[in-house]
mmCIF file of C-alpha atoms and ligand atoms in Angstrom:
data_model
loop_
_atom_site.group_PDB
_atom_site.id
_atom_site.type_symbol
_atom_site.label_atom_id
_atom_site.label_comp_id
_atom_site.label_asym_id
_atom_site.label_seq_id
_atom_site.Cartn_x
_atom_site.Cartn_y
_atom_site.Cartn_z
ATOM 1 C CA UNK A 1 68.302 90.733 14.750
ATOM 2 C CA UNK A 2 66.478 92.055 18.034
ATOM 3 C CA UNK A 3 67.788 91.064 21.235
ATOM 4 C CA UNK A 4 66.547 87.389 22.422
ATOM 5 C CA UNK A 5 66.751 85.246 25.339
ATOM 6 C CA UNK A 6 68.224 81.400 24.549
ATOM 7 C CA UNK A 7 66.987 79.098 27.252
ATOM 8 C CA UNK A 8 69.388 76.089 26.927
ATOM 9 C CA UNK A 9 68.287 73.093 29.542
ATOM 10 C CA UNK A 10 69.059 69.897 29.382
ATOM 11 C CA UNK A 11 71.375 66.691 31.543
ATOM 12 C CA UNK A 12 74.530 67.226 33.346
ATOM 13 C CA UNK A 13 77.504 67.027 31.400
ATOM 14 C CA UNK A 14 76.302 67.349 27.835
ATOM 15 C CA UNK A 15 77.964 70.236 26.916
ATOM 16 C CA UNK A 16 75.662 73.221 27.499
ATOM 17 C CA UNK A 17 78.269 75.744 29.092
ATOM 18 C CA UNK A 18 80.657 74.991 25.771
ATOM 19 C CA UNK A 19 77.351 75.210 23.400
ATOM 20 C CA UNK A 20 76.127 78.325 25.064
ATOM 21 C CA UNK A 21 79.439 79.808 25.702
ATOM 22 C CA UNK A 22 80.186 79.558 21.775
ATOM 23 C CA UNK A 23 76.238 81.112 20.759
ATOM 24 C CA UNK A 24 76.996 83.788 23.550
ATOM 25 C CA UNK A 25 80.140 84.757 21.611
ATOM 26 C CA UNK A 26 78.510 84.502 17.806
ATOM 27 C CA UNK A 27 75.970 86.502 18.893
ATOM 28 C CA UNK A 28 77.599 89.543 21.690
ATOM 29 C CA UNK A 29 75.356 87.982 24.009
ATOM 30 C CA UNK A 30 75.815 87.582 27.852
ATOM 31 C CA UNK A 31 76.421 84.031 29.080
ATOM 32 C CA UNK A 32 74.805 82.761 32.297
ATOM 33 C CA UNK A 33 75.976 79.424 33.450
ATOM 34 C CA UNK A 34 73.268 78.860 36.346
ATOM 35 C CA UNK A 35 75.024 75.451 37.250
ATOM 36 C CA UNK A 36 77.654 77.497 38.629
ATOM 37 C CA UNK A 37 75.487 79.219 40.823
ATOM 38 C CA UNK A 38 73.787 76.341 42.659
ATOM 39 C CA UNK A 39 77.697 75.353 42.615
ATOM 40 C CA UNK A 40 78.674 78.203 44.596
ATOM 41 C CA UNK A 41 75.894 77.717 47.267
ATOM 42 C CA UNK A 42 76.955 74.096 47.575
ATOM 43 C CA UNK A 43 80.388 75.051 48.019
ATOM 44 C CA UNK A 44 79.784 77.490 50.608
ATOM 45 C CA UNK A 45 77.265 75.259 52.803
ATOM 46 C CA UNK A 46 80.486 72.808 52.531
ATOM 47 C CA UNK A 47 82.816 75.167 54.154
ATOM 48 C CA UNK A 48 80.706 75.895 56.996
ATOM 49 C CA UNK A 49 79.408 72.772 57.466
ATOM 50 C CA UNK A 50 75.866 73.145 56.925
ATOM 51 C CA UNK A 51 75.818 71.882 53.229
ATOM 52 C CA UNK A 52 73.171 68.216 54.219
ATOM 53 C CA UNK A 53 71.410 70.680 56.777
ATOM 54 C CA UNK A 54 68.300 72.211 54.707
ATOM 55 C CA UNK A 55 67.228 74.398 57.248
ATOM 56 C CA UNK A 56 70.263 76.033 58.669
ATOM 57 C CA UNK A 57 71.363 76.505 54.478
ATOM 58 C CA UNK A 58 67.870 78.565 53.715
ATOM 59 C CA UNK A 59 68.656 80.239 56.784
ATOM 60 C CA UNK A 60 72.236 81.294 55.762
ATOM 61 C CA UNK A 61 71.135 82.523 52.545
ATOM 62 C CA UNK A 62 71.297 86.047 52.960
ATOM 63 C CA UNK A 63 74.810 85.626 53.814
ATOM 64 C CA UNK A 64 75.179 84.360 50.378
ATOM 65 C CA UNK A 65 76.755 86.420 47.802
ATOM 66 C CA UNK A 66 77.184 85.518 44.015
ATOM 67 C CA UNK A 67 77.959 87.149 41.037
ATOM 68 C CA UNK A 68 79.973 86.962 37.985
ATOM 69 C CA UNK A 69 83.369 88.718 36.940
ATOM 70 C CA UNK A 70 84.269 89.123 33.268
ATOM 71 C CA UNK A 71 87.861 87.727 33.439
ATOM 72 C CA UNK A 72 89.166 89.958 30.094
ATOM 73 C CA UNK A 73 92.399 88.051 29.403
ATOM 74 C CA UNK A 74 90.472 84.157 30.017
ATOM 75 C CA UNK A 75 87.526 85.778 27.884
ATOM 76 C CA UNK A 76 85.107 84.524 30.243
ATOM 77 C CA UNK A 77 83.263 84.923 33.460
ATOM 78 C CA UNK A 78 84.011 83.565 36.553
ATOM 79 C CA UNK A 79 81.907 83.010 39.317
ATOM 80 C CA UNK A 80 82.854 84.699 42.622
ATOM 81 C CA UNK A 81 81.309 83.775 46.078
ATOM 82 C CA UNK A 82 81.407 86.547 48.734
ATOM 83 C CA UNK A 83 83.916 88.288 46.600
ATOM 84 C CA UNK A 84 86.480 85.027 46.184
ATOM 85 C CA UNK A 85 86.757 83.701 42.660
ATOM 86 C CA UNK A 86 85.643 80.194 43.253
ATOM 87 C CA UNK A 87 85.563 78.958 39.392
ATOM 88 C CA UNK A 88 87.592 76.202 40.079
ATOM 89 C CA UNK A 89 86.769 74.893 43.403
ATOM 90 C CA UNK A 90 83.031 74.630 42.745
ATOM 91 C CA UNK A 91 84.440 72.242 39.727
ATOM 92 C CA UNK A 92 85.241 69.618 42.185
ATOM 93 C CA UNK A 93 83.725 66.027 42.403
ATOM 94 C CA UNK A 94 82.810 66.556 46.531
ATOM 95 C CA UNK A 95 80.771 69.639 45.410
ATOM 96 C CA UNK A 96 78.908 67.613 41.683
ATOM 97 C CA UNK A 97 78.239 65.203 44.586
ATOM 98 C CA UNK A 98 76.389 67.410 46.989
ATOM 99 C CA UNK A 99 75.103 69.783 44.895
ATOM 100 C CA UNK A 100 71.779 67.823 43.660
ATOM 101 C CA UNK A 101 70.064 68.134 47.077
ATOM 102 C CA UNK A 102 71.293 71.556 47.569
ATOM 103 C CA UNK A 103 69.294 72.721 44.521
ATOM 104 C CA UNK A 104 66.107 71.099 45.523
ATOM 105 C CA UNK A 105 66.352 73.391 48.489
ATOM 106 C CA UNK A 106 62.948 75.483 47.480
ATOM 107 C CA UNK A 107 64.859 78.614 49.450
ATOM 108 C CA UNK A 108 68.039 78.309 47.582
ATOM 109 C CA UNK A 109 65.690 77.849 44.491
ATOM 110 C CA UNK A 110 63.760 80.837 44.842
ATOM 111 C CA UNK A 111 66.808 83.006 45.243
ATOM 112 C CA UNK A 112 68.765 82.145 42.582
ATOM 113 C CA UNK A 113 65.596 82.100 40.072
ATOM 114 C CA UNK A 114 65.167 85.814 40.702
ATOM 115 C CA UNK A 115 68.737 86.899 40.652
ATOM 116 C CA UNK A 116 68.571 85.122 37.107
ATOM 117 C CA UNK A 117 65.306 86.728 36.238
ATOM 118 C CA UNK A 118 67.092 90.028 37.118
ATOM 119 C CA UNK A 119 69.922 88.922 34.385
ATOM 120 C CA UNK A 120 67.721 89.026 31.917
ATOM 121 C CA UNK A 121 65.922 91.610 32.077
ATOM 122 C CA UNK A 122 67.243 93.075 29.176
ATOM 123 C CA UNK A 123 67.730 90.697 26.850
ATOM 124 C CA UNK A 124 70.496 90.202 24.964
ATOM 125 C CA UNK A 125 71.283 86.777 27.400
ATOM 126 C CA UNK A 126 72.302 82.653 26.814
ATOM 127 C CA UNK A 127 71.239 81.220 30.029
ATOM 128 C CA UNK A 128 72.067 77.140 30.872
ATOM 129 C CA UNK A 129 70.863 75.156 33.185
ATOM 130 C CA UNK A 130 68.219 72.458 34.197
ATOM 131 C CA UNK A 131 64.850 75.067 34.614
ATOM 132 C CA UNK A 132 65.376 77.897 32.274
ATOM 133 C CA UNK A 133 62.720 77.339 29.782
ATOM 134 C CA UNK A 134 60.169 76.290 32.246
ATOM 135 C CA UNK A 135 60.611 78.243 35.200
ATOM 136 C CA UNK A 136 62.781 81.269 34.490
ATOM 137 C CA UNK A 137 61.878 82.481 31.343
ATOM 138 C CA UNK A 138 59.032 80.515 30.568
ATOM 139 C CA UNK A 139 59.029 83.650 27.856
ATOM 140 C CA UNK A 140 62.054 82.980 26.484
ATOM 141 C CA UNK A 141 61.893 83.332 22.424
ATOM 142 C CA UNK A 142 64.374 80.376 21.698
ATOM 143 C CA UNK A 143 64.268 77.033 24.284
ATOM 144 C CA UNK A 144 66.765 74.245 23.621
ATOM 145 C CA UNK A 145 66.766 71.001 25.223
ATOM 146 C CA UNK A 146 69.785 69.540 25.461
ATOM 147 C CA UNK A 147 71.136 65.319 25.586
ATOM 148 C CA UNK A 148 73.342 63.014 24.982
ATOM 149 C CA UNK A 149 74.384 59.545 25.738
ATOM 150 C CA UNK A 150 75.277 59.067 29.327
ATOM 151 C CA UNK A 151 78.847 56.940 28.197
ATOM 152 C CA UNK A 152 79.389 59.384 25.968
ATOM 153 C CA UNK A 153 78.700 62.233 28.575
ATOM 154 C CA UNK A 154 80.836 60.592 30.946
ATOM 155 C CA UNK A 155 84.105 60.220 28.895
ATOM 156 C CA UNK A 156 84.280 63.849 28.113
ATOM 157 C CA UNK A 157 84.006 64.563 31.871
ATOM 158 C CA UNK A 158 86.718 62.001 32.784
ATOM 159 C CA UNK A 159 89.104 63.194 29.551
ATOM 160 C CA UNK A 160 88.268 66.832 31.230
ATOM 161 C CA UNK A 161 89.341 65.956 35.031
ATOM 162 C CA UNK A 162 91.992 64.357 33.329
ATOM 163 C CA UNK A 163 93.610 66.876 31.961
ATOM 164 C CA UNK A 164 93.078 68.924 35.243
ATOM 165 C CA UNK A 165 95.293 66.286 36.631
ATOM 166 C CA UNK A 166 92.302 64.770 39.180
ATOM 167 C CA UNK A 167 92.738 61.177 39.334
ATOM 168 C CA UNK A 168 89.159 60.104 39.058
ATOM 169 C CA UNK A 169 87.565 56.396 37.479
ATOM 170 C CA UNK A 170 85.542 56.483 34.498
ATOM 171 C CA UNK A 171 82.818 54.381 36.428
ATOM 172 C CA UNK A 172 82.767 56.361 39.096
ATOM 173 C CA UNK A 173 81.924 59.635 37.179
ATOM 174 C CA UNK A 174 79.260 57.487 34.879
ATOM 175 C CA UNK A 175 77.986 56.546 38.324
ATOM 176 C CA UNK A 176 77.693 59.953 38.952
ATOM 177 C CA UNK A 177 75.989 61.393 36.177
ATOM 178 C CA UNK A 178 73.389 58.693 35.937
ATOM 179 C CA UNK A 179 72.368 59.372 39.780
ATOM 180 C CA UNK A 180 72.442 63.303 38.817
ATOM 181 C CA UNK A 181 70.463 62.408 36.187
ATOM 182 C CA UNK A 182 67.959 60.594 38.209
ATOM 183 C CA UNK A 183 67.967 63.616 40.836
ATOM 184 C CA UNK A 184 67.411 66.247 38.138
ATOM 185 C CA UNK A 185 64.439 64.451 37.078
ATOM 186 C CA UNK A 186 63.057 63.122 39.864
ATOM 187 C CA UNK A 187 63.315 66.029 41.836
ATOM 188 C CA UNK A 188 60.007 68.206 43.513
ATOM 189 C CA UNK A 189 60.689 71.685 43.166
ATOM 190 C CA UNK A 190 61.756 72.157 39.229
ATOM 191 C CA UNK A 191 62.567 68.951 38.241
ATOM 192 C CA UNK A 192 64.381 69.088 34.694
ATOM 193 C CA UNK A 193 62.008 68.369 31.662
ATOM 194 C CA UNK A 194 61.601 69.622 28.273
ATOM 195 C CA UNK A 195 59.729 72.950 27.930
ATOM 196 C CA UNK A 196 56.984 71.429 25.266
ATOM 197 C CA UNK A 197 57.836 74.403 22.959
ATOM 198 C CA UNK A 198 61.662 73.433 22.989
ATOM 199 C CA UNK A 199 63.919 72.242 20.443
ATOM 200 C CA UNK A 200 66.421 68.893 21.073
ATOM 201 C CA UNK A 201 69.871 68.865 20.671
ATOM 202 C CA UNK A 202 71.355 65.780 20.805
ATOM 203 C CA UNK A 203 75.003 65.934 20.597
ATOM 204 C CA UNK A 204 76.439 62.801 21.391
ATOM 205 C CA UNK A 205 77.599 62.285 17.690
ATOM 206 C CA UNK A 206 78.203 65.869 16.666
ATOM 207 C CA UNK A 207 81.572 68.010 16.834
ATOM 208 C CA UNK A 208 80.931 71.775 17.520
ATOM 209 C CA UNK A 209 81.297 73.121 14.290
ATOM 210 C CA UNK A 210 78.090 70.811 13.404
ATOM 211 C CA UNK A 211 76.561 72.298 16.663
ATOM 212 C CA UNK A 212 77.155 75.747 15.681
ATOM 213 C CA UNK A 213 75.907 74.801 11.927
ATOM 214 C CA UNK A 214 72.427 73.555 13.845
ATOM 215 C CA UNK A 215 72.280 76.963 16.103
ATOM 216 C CA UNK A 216 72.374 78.831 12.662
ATOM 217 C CA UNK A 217 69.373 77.019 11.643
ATOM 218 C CA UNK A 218 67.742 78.025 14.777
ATOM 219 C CA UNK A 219 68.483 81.805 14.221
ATOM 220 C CA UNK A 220 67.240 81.866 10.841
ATOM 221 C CA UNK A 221 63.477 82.924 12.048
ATOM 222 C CA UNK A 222 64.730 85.495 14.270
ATOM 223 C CA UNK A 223 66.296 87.059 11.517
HETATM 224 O O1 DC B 301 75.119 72.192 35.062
HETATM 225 P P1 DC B 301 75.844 71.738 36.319
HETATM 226 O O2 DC B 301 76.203 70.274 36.319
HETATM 227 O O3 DC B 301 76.991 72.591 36.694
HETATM 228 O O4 DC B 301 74.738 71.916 37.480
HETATM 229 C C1 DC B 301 75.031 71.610 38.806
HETATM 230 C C2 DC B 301 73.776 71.168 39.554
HETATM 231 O O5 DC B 301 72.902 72.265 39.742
HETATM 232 C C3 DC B 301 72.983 70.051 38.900
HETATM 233 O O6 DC B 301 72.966 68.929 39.744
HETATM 234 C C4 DC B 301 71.585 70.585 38.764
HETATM 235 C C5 DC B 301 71.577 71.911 39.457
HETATM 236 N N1 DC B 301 70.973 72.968 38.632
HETATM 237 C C6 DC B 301 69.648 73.240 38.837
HETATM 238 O O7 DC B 301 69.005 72.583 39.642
HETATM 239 N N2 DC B 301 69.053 74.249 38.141
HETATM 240 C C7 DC B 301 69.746 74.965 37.255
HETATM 241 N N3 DC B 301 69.144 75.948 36.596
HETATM 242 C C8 DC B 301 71.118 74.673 37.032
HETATM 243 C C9 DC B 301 71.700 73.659 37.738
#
């Protein structure tokens, strides 16, 4: 099979990073999870202060730095901010509620977009996120849309923070992912919709063996 870019958008919380992680892996593909990028600005604008000030955020950009690590012995990649891992901080509630408005920052957009494009420039790439299949790689040979039931959503997240040990209300984190939702969508600058050549996957009934049954499917006219 030739090397192919997999655009996987869709809502918060739905279970792109585990989808995308698992297709990266079938396939020897890289895996790109762009949330954790607009994470990592949020969580720096936090720390200096300047994370509900627009202007003095585009301005710090350059100061900015992001990439990924390939952590050998976790199997995956972490996400390092000016050279400090920061997989787990950028995790935390405080930074899934700021980081919305940080991402429809046009400046902070425009930055990370190309970095991405730069990722996949060669192919060979699972990218997730909210604008993949529309804005950065509108080219992209296989686009999946991805939902699920915002209850549904919303008890994985809590049964995950759980088991992290944060003590955290299953209300409160439904609260939360319907108002992301509503950002995500309602959003100027790359609001999250549905690439019109993209495929759904709905997952809120389907265990990941079933999910990696459907990506099979998918494959089959690449191959
Ligand atoms: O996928 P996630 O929940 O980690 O994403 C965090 C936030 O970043 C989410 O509120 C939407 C935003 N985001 C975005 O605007 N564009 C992307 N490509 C990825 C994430």
């Amino acid at each position: 099979m030739e090397k192919i870019i997999i655009a996987i958008d869709g809502y918060s919380s739905c279970g792109k990073s585990t989808f995308a992680k698992a297709v990266a892996a079938k396939l020897g593909y890289i895996f790109i999870d762009t949330g954790a990028m607009y994470r990592a600005v949020t969580l720096y604008g936090m720390r200096r202060g300047i994370a509900e000030d627009r202007e003095a955020l585009a301005a710090a950009l350059p100061e900015v730095r992001i990439e990924f690590r390939f952590d050998p012995q976790a199997g995956r990649s972490d996400v390092y901010l000016n050279g400090e891992c920061v997989e787990a901080e950028i995790r935390r509630i405080d930074v899934s509620e700021r980081v919305s408005k940080v991402s429809s920052i046009p400046e902070v957009r425009a930055k990370l977009v190309a970095m991405q494009q730069e990722m996949g420039r060669t192919k060979g790439i699972v990218m997730d996120g909210r604008d993949i299949g529309t804005v950065v790689f509108p080219e992209a040979e296989l686009k999946i849309f991805m939902t699920a039931d915002p209850h549904v959503r919303a008890e994985r997240r809590y049964n995950e923070l759980l088991a992290k040990g944060e003590e955290v209300s299953l209300a409160e984190i439904e609260r939360n992912i319907r108002e992301r939702d509503r950002q995500d969508e309602t959003r100027a600058v790359s609001p999250l919709r549905r690439a019109a050549d993209a495929v759904v996957l709905d997952n809120s009934r389907m265990t990941i063996p079933e999910q990696m049954d459907w990506i099979d499917n998918q494959l089959e006219r690449f191959r």
